[in-house]
Amino acid sequence: MTTNDSGSAPKPPAKDPWDLPDVSGLTVGVLGGTGPQGRGLAYRFARAGQKVVIGSRAADRAVAAAAELGHGVEGADNAECARRSDIVIVAVPWDGHAKTLESLREELAGKLVVDCVNPLGFDKKGAYALKPEEGSAAEQAAALLPDSRVTAAFHHLSAVLLQDESIEEIDTDVMVLGEARADTDTVQALASRIPGMRGVFAGRLRNAHQVESLVANLISVNRRYKAHAGLRTTDV
């Protein structure tokens, strides 16, 4: 007797990992959007046609930065940025990470949050990784935002390249981590909106620490070779 004869439903085909949703209509908020990484991400997404709102502790700083970026970018204080956005990228300095997220718990409830913060220390030997009590910056965000859907991505991007208007494509992969496939698919699709960039699923949030820590190695690469190194995954 065959499986179908027994009355069991046939197993559905595996989902194509590159079958990603259309995110072109979503509004992207960038907390810390006046800093180098935040400005660079905001510029690239807006240049790709995404609606972008950048946030700062001071609304006037965000408005001024948005005017400089152009491409329809708008500025607001962090709370308003979070409220107005469908996807919120956290690009604040590590030393203000926890305090910022704690203050925005209500505004970020129900939102898809993308943490790209790298906990790093610096001394005479260069950059080195810090280990947050929760395991990683992304896991700290998940603990502080129980009503949000937290993912991790955009850690390994050069702020210099992101902000360089003469560069048409950013040749790099973005490692995306999270607990729900629908969320990581959305972030992968968002990364792929930037020409030359590709989002690649890289595991659950418990694996975020080594992804965040790798930035310390890239800083060493950049210093030795006078470069703005990124990452590419092979055979994917």
Short mmCIF file of N, CA, C and O in Angstrom, two decimals, residues 83-164:
data_model
loop_
_atom_site.label_atom_id
_atom_site.label_comp_id
_atom_site.label_asym_id
_atom_site.label_seq_id
_atom_site.Cartn_x
_atom_site.Cartn_y
_atom_site.Cartn_z
N ARG A 83 7.75 54.22 16.83
CA ARG A 83 6.30 54.14 16.61
C ARG A 83 5.96 54.14 15.12
O ARG A 83 5.04 53.44 14.69
N ARG A 84 6.69 54.88 14.33
CA ARG A 84 6.35 55.05 12.91
C ARG A 84 6.90 53.95 12.00
O ARG A 84 6.58 53.93 10.81
N SER A 85 7.69 53.05 12.54
CA SER A 85 8.40 52.08 11.71
C SER A 85 7.84 50.67 11.82
O SER A 85 7.34 50.28 12.87
N ASP A 86 7.94 49.91 10.73
CA ASP A 86 7.57 48.50 10.74
C ASP A 86 8.73 47.63 11.20
O ASP A 86 8.55 46.66 11.92
N ILE A 87 9.92 47.99 10.75
CA ILE A 87 11.16 47.31 11.14
C ILE A 87 12.07 48.34 11.78
O ILE A 87 12.25 49.43 11.22
N VAL A 88 12.63 48.02 12.93
CA VAL A 88 13.47 48.98 13.64
C VAL A 88 14.87 48.40 13.81
O VAL A 88 15.05 47.35 14.43
N ILE A 89 15.85 49.08 13.24
CA ILE A 89 17.25 48.67 13.36
C ILE A 89 17.88 49.40 14.54
O ILE A 89 17.78 50.63 14.64
N VAL A 90 18.51 48.65 15.41
CA VAL A 90 19.18 49.23 16.59
C VAL A 90 20.65 49.40 16.26
O VAL A 90 21.40 48.43 16.12
N ALA A 91 21.08 50.66 16.10
CA ALA A 91 22.46 50.96 15.73
C ALA A 91 23.07 51.95 16.72
O ALA A 91 23.85 52.82 16.33
N VAL A 92 22.72 51.81 17.98
CA VAL A 92 23.22 52.72 19.02
C VAL A 92 24.55 52.20 19.55
O VAL A 92 24.89 51.02 19.39
N PRO A 93 25.34 53.04 20.21
CA PRO A 93 26.59 52.57 20.83
C PRO A 93 26.29 51.51 21.89
O PRO A 93 25.25 51.56 22.56
N TRP A 94 27.22 50.59 22.07
CA TRP A 94 27.02 49.51 23.03
C TRP A 94 26.77 50.05 24.44
O TRP A 94 25.92 49.52 25.17
N ASP A 95 27.48 51.09 24.83
CA ASP A 95 27.33 51.56 26.21
C ASP A 95 25.95 52.19 26.48
O ASP A 95 25.57 52.38 27.63
N GLY A 96 25.18 52.48 25.43
CA GLY A 96 23.84 52.99 25.62
C GLY A 96 22.76 52.02 25.18
O GLY A 96 21.56 52.36 25.19
N HIS A 97 23.15 50.80 24.84
CA HIS A 97 22.23 49.80 24.27
C HIS A 97 21.09 49.46 25.22
O HIS A 97 19.90 49.61 24.88
N ALA A 98 21.41 49.02 26.40
CA ALA A 98 20.38 48.57 27.34
C ALA A 98 19.45 49.72 27.74
O ALA A 98 18.22 49.56 27.74
N LYS A 99 20.02 50.85 28.07
CA LYS A 99 19.22 51.99 28.51
C LYS A 99 18.26 52.45 27.41
O LYS A 99 17.08 52.75 27.67
N THR A 100 18.74 52.48 26.18
CA THR A 100 17.89 52.91 25.06
C THR A 100 16.71 51.96 24.87
O THR A 100 15.56 52.38 24.74
N LEU A 101 16.99 50.66 24.87
CA LEU A 101 15.92 49.69 24.64
C LEU A 101 14.93 49.65 25.79
O LEU A 101 13.72 49.51 25.57
N GLU A 102 15.42 49.76 27.01
CA GLU A 102 14.51 49.79 28.18
C GLU A 102 13.52 50.95 28.06
O GLU A 102 12.35 50.81 28.38
N SER A 103 14.00 52.08 27.58
CA SER A 103 13.16 53.26 27.49
C SER A 103 12.15 53.18 26.36
O SER A 103 11.18 53.96 26.33
N LEU A 104 12.35 52.25 25.43
CA LEU A 104 11.48 52.15 24.25
C LEU A 104 10.68 50.84 24.21
O LEU A 104 10.15 50.48 23.17
N ARG A 105 10.59 50.17 25.35
CA ARG A 105 9.90 48.87 25.38
C ARG A 105 8.47 48.98 24.85
O ARG A 105 8.03 48.13 24.07
N GLU A 106 7.76 50.00 25.25
CA GLU A 106 6.36 50.15 24.82
C GLU A 106 6.28 50.44 23.32
O GLU A 106 5.47 49.85 22.61
N GLU A 107 7.13 51.36 22.85
CA GLU A 107 7.08 51.75 21.43
C GLU A 107 7.52 50.61 20.51
O GLU A 107 7.08 50.54 19.35
N LEU A 108 8.36 49.72 21.00
CA LEU A 108 8.88 48.62 20.18
C LEU A 108 8.04 47.35 20.30
O LEU A 108 8.32 46.36 19.62
N ALA A 109 7.01 47.36 21.12
CA ALA A 109 6.15 46.18 21.28
C ALA A 109 5.49 45.85 19.94
O ALA A 109 4.96 46.72 19.26
N GLY A 110 5.57 44.59 19.57
CA GLY A 110 4.98 44.13 18.32
C GLY A 110 5.82 44.40 17.09
O GLY A 110 5.45 43.98 15.98
N LYS A 111 6.95 45.08 17.23
CA LYS A 111 7.80 45.42 16.09
C LYS A 111 8.83 44.33 15.82
O LYS A 111 9.22 43.57 16.72
N LEU A 112 9.28 44.28 14.59
CA LEU A 112 10.43 43.46 14.23
C LEU A 112 11.67 44.32 14.47
O LEU A 112 11.87 45.35 13.82
N VAL A 113 12.49 43.90 15.42
CA VAL A 113 13.68 44.65 15.82
C VAL A 113 14.92 43.94 15.30
O VAL A 113 15.07 42.73 15.47
N VAL A 114 15.80 44.69 14.66
CA VAL A 114 17.05 44.14 14.12
C VAL A 114 18.21 44.76 14.88
O VAL A 114 18.49 45.96 14.73
N ASP A 115 18.89 43.97 15.67
CA ASP A 115 20.00 44.49 16.47
C ASP A 115 21.31 44.31 15.70
O ASP A 115 21.64 43.20 15.29
N CYS A 116 22.05 45.40 15.50
CA CYS A 116 23.33 45.30 14.79
C CYS A 116 24.48 45.81 15.66
O CYS A 116 25.55 46.17 15.15
N VAL A 117 24.27 45.83 16.96
CA VAL A 117 25.26 46.38 17.90
C VAL A 117 26.34 45.34 18.18
O VAL A 117 26.05 44.16 18.40
N ASN A 118 27.59 45.80 18.21
CA ASN A 118 28.74 44.93 18.48
C ASN A 118 29.37 45.33 19.81
O ASN A 118 29.98 46.40 19.91
N PRO A 119 29.25 44.50 20.85
CA PRO A 119 29.88 44.82 22.13
C PRO A 119 31.40 44.63 22.04
O PRO A 119 31.91 43.51 22.00
N LEU A 120 32.12 45.73 21.99
CA LEU A 120 33.57 45.68 21.83
C LEU A 120 34.26 46.55 22.87
O LEU A 120 33.71 47.56 23.32
N GLY A 121 35.48 46.15 23.20
CA GLY A 121 36.35 46.98 23.99
C GLY A 121 37.59 47.30 23.18
O GLY A 121 37.88 46.62 22.17
N PHE A 122 38.35 48.31 23.59
CA PHE A 122 39.55 48.71 22.87
C PHE A 122 40.66 49.00 23.87
O PHE A 122 40.43 49.61 24.92
N ASP A 123 41.86 48.53 23.55
CA ASP A 123 43.04 48.86 24.34
C ASP A 123 44.22 49.01 23.40
O ASP A 123 44.03 49.09 22.17
N LYS A 124 45.43 49.02 23.92
CA LYS A 124 46.61 49.24 23.09
C LYS A 124 46.82 48.12 22.06
O LYS A 124 47.50 48.30 21.05
N LYS A 125 46.24 46.94 22.33
CA LYS A 125 46.38 45.83 21.40
C LYS A 125 45.31 45.84 20.31
O LYS A 125 45.34 45.00 19.41
N GLY A 126 44.34 46.74 20.43
CA GLY A 126 43.29 46.82 19.43
C GLY A 126 41.92 46.47 19.98
O GLY A 126 41.68 46.54 21.19
N ALA A 127 41.03 46.08 19.10
CA ALA A 127 39.65 45.76 19.47
C ALA A 127 39.56 44.34 20.01
O ALA A 127 40.28 43.44 19.58
N TYR A 128 38.64 44.13 20.96
CA TYR A 128 38.39 42.79 21.48
C TYR A 128 36.91 42.68 21.84
O TYR A 128 36.25 43.69 22.12
N ALA A 129 36.40 41.46 21.80
CA ALA A 129 34.98 41.23 22.04
C ALA A 129 34.65 41.24 23.52
O ALA A 129 35.42 40.72 24.34
N LEU A 130 33.51 41.81 23.86
CA LEU A 130 32.96 41.75 25.21
C LEU A 130 31.84 40.71 25.23
O LEU A 130 31.17 40.49 24.22
N LYS A 131 31.63 40.08 26.37
CA LYS A 131 30.57 39.08 26.49
C LYS A 131 29.51 39.59 27.46
O LYS A 131 29.68 39.57 28.67
N PRO A 132 28.38 40.08 26.93
CA PRO A 132 27.29 40.53 27.81
C PRO A 132 26.78 39.40 28.68
O PRO A 132 26.90 38.22 28.33
N GLU A 133 26.20 39.75 29.80
CA GLU A 133 25.65 38.76 30.72
C GLU A 133 24.64 37.85 30.04
O GLU A 133 24.58 36.65 30.29
N GLU A 134 23.84 38.42 29.12
CA GLU A 134 22.81 37.64 28.42
C GLU A 134 23.39 36.77 27.31
O GLU A 134 22.70 35.91 26.77
N GLY A 135 24.65 36.96 26.97
CA GLY A 135 25.30 36.19 25.92
C GLY A 135 25.71 37.01 24.72
O GLY A 135 26.74 36.75 24.10
N SER A 136 24.91 38.00 24.36
CA SER A 136 25.19 38.85 23.20
C SER A 136 24.32 40.09 23.29
O SER A 136 23.38 40.16 24.10
N ALA A 137 24.61 41.07 22.45
CA ALA A 137 23.76 42.26 22.40
C ALA A 137 22.35 41.89 21.96
O ALA A 137 21.36 42.39 22.50
N ALA A 138 22.25 40.99 20.98
CA ALA A 138 20.94 40.58 20.48
C ALA A 138 20.12 39.88 21.57
O ALA A 138 18.91 40.11 21.70
N GLU A 139 20.77 39.03 22.34
CA GLU A 139 20.05 38.34 23.42
C GLU A 139 19.68 39.31 24.53
O GLU A 139 18.63 39.15 25.18
N GLN A 140 20.50 40.31 24.76
CA GLN A 140 20.13 41.35 25.72
C GLN A 140 18.89 42.09 25.22
O GLN A 140 17.96 42.35 25.99
N ALA A 141 18.86 42.40 23.93
CA ALA A 141 17.69 43.07 23.35
C ALA A 141 16.44 42.21 23.51
O ALA A 141 15.37 42.71 23.87
N ALA A 142 16.56 40.91 23.25
CA ALA A 142 15.41 40.01 23.38
C ALA A 142 14.91 39.96 24.82
O ALA A 142 13.70 39.89 25.07
N ALA A 143 15.84 39.99 25.78
CA ALA A 143 15.45 39.96 27.19
C ALA A 143 14.75 41.26 27.61
O ALA A 143 13.81 41.25 28.40
N LEU A 144 15.20 42.38 27.06
CA LEU A 144 14.64 43.68 27.42
C LEU A 144 13.35 44.00 26.68
O LEU A 144 12.58 44.85 27.11
N LEU A 145 13.13 43.30 25.55
CA LEU A 145 11.96 43.58 24.72
C LEU A 145 11.13 42.30 24.53
O LEU A 145 11.04 41.74 23.44
N PRO A 146 10.49 41.82 25.59
CA PRO A 146 9.76 40.56 25.51
C PRO A 146 8.58 40.57 24.55
O PRO A 146 8.13 39.51 24.11
N ASP A 147 8.08 41.76 24.20
CA ASP A 147 6.93 41.86 23.31
C ASP A 147 7.33 42.20 21.87
O ASP A 147 6.47 42.49 21.04
N SER A 148 8.64 42.19 21.60
CA SER A 148 9.15 42.45 20.25
C SER A 148 9.71 41.17 19.65
O SER A 148 9.98 40.20 20.35
N ARG A 149 9.86 41.16 18.32
CA ARG A 149 10.47 40.03 17.62
C ARG A 149 11.89 40.44 17.26
O ARG A 149 12.10 41.22 16.33
N VAL A 150 12.86 39.95 18.03
CA VAL A 150 14.23 40.42 17.91
C VAL A 150 15.03 39.51 16.98
O VAL A 150 15.02 38.28 17.12
N THR A 151 15.73 40.13 16.05
CA THR A 151 16.68 39.44 15.18
C THR A 151 18.02 40.15 15.29
O THR A 151 18.14 41.18 15.95
N ALA A 152 19.03 39.60 14.63
CA ALA A 152 20.36 40.22 14.62
C ALA A 152 20.90 40.20 13.20
O ALA A 152 20.80 39.19 12.50
N ALA A 153 21.45 41.33 12.75
CA ALA A 153 21.98 41.42 11.39
C ALA A 153 22.74 42.74 11.22
O ALA A 153 22.71 43.60 12.09
N PHE A 154 23.44 42.88 10.09
CA PHE A 154 24.14 44.11 9.68
C PHE A 154 25.33 44.44 10.57
O PHE A 154 25.71 45.61 10.69
N HIS A 155 25.97 43.44 11.16
CA HIS A 155 27.10 43.70 12.05
C HIS A 155 28.40 44.03 11.33
O HIS A 155 29.23 44.75 11.86
N HIS A 156 28.60 43.48 10.15
CA HIS A 156 29.92 43.48 9.53
C HIS A 156 30.06 44.48 8.38
O HIS A 156 30.90 44.30 7.51
N LEU A 157 29.26 45.51 8.40
CA LEU A 157 29.25 46.47 7.30
C LEU A 157 30.12 47.68 7.64
O LEU A 157 30.07 48.21 8.75
N SER A 158 30.87 48.14 6.66
CA SER A 158 31.72 49.31 6.84
C SER A 158 30.88 50.57 6.75
O SER A 158 30.24 50.84 5.73
N ALA A 159 30.91 51.38 7.80
CA ALA A 159 30.19 52.65 7.78
C ALA A 159 30.75 53.57 6.70
O ALA A 159 30.01 54.36 6.10
N VAL A 160 32.04 53.46 6.46
CA VAL A 160 32.67 54.30 5.42
C VAL A 160 32.10 53.98 4.05
O VAL A 160 31.72 54.88 3.28
N LEU A 161 32.01 52.70 3.72
CA LEU A 161 31.47 52.30 2.42
C LEU A 161 29.98 52.63 2.32
O LEU A 161 29.50 53.07 1.27
N LEU A 162 29.24 52.39 3.40
CA LEU A 162 27.81 52.66 3.37
C LEU A 162 27.52 54.12 3.06
O LEU A 162 26.54 54.44 2.37
N GLN A 163 28.34 55.01 3.57
CA GLN A 163 28.09 56.45 3.40
C GLN A 163 28.72 57.04 2.15
O GLN A 163 28.46 58.21 1.82
N ASP A 164 29.51 56.26 1.43
CA ASP A 164 30.20 56.76 0.24
C ASP A 164 29.24 56.81 -0.94
O ASP A 164 28.88 55.78 -1.51
#
